[in-house]
Coordinates of C-alpha atoms and ligand atoms in Angstrom, one line a residue:
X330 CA 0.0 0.0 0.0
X331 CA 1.3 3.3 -1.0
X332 CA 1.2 6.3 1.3
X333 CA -2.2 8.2 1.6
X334 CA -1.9 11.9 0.2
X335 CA -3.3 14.1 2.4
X336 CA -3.4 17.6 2.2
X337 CA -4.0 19.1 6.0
X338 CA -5.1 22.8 6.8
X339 CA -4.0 24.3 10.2
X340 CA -6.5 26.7 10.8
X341 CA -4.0 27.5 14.5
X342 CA -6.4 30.5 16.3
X343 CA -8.1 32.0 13.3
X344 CA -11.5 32.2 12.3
X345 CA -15.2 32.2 13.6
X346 CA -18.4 30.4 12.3
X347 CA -18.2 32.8 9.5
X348 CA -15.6 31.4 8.7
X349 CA -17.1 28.2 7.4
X350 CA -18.5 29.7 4.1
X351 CA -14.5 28.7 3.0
X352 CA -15.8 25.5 3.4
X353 CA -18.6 25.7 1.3
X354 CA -16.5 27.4 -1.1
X355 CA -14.0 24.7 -0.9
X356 CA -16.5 21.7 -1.2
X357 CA -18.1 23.3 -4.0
X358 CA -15.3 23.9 -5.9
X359 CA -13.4 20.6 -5.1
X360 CA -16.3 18.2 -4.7
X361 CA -14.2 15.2 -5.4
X362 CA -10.8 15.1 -4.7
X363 CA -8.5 13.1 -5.5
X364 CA -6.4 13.3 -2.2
X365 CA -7.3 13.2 1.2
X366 CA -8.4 16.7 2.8
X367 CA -8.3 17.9 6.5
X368 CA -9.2 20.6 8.0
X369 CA -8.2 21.0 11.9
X370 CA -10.0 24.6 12.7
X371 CA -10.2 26.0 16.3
X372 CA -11.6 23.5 18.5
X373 CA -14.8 25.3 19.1
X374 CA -16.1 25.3 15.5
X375 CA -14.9 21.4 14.9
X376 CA -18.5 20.5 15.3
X377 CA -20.1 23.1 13.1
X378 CA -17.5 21.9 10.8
X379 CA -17.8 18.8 10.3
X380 CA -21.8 19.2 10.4
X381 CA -21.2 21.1 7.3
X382 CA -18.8 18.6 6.1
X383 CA -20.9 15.6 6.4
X384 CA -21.4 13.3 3.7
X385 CA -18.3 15.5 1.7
X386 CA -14.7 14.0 1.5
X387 CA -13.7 16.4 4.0
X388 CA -12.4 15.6 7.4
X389 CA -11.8 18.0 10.0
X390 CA -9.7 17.5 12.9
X391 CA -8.0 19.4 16.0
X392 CA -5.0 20.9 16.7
X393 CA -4.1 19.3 20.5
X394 CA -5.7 17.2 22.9
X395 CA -5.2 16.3 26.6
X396 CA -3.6 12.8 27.2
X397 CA -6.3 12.1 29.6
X398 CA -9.9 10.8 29.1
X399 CA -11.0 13.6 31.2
X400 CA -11.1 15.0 34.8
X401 CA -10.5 18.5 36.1
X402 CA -7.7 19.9 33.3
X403 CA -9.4 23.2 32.9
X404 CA -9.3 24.5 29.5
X405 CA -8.0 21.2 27.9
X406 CA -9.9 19.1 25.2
X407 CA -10.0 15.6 25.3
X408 CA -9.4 13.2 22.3
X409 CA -12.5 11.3 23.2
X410 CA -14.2 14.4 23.1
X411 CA -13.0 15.7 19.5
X412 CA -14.4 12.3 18.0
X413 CA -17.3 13.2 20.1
X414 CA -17.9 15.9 17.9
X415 CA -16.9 14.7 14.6
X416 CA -13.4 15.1 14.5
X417 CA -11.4 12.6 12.7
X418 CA -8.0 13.4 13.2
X419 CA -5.8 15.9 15.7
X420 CA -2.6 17.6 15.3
X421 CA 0.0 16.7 18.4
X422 CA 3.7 18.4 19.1
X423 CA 3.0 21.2 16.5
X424 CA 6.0 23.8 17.2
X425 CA 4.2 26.7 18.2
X426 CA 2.3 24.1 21.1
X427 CA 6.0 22.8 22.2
X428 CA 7.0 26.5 22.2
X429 CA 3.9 28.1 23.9
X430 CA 3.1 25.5 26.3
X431 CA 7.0 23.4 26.7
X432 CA 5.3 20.1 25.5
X433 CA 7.9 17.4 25.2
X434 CA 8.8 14.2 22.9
X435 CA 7.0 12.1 26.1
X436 CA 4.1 14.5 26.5
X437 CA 3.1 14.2 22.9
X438 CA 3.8 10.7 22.6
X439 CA 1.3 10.3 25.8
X440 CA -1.2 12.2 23.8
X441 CA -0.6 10.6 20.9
X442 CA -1.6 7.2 22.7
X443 CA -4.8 8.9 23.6
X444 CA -5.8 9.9 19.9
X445 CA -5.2 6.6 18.9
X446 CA -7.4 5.0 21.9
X447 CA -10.1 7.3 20.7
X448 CA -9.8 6.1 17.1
X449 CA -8.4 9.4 15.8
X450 CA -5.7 10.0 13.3
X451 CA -2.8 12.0 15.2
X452 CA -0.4 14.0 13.2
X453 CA 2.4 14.4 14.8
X454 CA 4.7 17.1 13.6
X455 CA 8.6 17.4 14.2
X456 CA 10.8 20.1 13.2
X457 CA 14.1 22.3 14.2
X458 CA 14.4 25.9 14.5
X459 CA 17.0 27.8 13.0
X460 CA 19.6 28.0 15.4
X461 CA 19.5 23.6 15.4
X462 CA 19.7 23.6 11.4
X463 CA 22.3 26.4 11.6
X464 CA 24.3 24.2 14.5
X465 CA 24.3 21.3 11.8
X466 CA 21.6 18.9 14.5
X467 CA 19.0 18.9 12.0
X468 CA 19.1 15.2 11.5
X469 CA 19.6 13.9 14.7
X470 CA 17.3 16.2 16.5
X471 CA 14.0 14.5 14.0
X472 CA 15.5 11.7 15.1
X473 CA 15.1 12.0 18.4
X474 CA 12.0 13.9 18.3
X475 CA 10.6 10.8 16.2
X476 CA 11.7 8.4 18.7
X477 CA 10.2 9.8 21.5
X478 CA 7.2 11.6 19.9
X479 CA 5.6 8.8 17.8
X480 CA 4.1 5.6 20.2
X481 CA 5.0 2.3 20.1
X482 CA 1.5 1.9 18.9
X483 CA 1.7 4.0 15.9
X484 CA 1.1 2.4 12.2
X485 CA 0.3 4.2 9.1
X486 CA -3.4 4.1 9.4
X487 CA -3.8 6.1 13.0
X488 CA -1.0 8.2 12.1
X489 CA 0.6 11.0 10.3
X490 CA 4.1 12.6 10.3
X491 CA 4.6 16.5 9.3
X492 CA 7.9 17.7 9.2
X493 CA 7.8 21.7 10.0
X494 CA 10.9 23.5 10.2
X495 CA 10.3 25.6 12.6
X496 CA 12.1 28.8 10.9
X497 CA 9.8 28.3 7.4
X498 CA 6.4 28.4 9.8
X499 CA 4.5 31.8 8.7
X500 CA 7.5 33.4 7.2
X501 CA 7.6 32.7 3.3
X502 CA 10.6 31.0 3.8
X503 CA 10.6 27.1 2.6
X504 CA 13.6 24.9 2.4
X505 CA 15.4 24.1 -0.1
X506 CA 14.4 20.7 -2.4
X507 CA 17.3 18.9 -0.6
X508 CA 17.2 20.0 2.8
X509 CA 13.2 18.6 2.4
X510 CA 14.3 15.4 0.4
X511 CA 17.1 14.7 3.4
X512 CA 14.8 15.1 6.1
X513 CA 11.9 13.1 4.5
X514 CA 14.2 10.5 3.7
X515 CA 15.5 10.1 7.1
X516 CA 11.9 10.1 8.6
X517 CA 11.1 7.3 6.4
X518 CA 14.1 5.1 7.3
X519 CA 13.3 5.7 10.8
X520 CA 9.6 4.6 10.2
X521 CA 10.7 1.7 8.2
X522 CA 13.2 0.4 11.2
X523 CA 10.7 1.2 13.6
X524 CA 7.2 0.0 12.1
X525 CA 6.1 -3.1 10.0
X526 CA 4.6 -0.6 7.7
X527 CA 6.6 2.7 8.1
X528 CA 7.0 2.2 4.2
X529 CA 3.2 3.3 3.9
X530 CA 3.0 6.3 6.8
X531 CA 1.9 9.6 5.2
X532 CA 5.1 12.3 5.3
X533 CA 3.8 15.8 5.4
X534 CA 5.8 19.2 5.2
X535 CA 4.9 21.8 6.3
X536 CA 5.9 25.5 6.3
X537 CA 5.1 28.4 3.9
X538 CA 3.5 26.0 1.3
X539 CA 1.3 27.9 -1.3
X540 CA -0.2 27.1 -4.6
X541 CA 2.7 28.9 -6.3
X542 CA 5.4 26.4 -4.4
X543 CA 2.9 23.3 -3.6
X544 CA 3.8 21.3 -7.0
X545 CA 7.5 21.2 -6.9
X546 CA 7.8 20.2 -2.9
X547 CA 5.2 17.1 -3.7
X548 CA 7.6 16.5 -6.4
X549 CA 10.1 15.4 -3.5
X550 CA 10.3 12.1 -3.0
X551 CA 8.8 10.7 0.4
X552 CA 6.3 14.2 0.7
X553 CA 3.0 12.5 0.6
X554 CA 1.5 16.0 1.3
X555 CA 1.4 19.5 3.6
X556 CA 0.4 20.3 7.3
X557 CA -0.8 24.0 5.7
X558 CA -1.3 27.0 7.9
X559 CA -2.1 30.8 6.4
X560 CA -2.8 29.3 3.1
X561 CA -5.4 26.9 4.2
X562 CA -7.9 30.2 5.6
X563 CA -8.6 31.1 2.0
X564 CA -10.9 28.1 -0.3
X565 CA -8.7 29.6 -3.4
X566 CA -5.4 29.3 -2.1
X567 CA -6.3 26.1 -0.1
X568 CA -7.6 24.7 -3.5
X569 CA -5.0 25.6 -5.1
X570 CA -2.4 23.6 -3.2
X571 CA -5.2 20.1 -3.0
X572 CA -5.4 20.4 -7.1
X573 CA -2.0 20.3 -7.2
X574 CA -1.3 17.5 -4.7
X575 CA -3.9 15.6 -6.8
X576 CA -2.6 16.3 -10.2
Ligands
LIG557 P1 2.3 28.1 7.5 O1 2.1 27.2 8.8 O2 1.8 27.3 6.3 O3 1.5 29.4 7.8 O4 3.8 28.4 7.4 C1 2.3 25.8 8.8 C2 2.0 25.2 10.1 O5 2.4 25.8 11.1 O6 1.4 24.1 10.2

């Protein structure tokens, strides 16, 4: 089985239940396509989305969840209570989460296990920041961040892998071919060692893709899609990057 494409929008904290006319715009214009397509908005319109997703292609998911069932954790969402709602999948370890909130390898991994009990997808994203690439720890830091991030339990159908350099998040800046090709090679070997089927796990990058730049990084071998932020707000540009992921 080949990898799934999947191309994932990462809503982070924009948008409002007017919002959701991008969805109409998007299912109208992209009734059938020919790739998998997520949408993880804030977590308080996951259930008017998928309401207005239902019966489409598209999924909608969430961007964290607790590692708990539930209990008193003020504030925090539980993965049982995103597939309540309708999500199917949920973004763990994204960099601006490990940034804003110190989330470790083990703390994602823990939530990770609690996507997975709940039957959701987790996509679990892994990337360095500048300073790492710049210090020449690129490759060993995913490693690590793989290792500990992704749960024993892990196999290609409950979960995704985005690789986000953290310094090409919201800045226009991408990496080059090779630097993406290096990474996404690495991840897959890791998979592969790890996992009976870490041949057929979904690699996403992610980080300043756009319509304009979206066919030549799925070009790159091992990118099976993009974990897509700004450019997933807008139906046009969104579209723009799922037409050519399904091309
Ligand atoms: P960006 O964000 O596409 O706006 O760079 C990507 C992400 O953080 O998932």
């Amino acid at each position: 089985m080949a990898p799934r494409k999947l191309a994932a929008g990462n809503w982070k904290m924009n948008g409002t239940l007017a919002s959701l006319a991008e969805i109409d715009q998007l299912l109208a214009d992209h009734p059938a396509p020919a790739c998998d397509v997520l949408i993880c908005p804030p977590a308080v319109l996951v259930h008017a989305m998928a309401q207005r997703a239902d019966g489409s292609k598209l999924m909608v998911g969430g961007q964290d969840c607790h590692a708990k069932t539930s209990g008193a954790h003020t504030g925090d969402i539980a993965a049982v209570e995103l597939k309540d709602v309708g999500a199917s999948h949920v973004i763990l370890g994204h960099s601006e989460r490990r940034a804003d909130h110190g989330e470790s390898d083990a703390d994602v991994e823990a939530k990770a296990q609690a996507a997975h009990a709940a039957g959701l997808v987790a996509v679990i994203c892994v990337g360095e920041t500048e300073a790492q690439r710049d210090a020449g720890q690129t490759l060993d830091l995913i490693a690590s961040q793989l290792a500990g991030s992704v749960p024993a339990g892990a196999n290609a159908q409950n979960t995704v892998i985005a690789y986000e350099p953290v310094w090409a998040i919201g800045t226009g800046r991408t990496p080059t071919n090779e630097q993406i090709a290096e990474v996404h090679a690495l991840m897959r070997d890791k998979l592969s060692a790890r996992f009976a089927d870490g041949a057929d796990f979904s690699l996403l990058y992610g980080g300043s893709v756009k319509p304009s730049n979206a066919a030549e990084i799925f070009a790159i071998a091992h990118v099976d899609g993009a974990l897509v932020g700004g450019a997933s707000l807008k139906a046009a540009d969104f579209g723009g990057i799922i037409s050519a992921l399904a091309a």
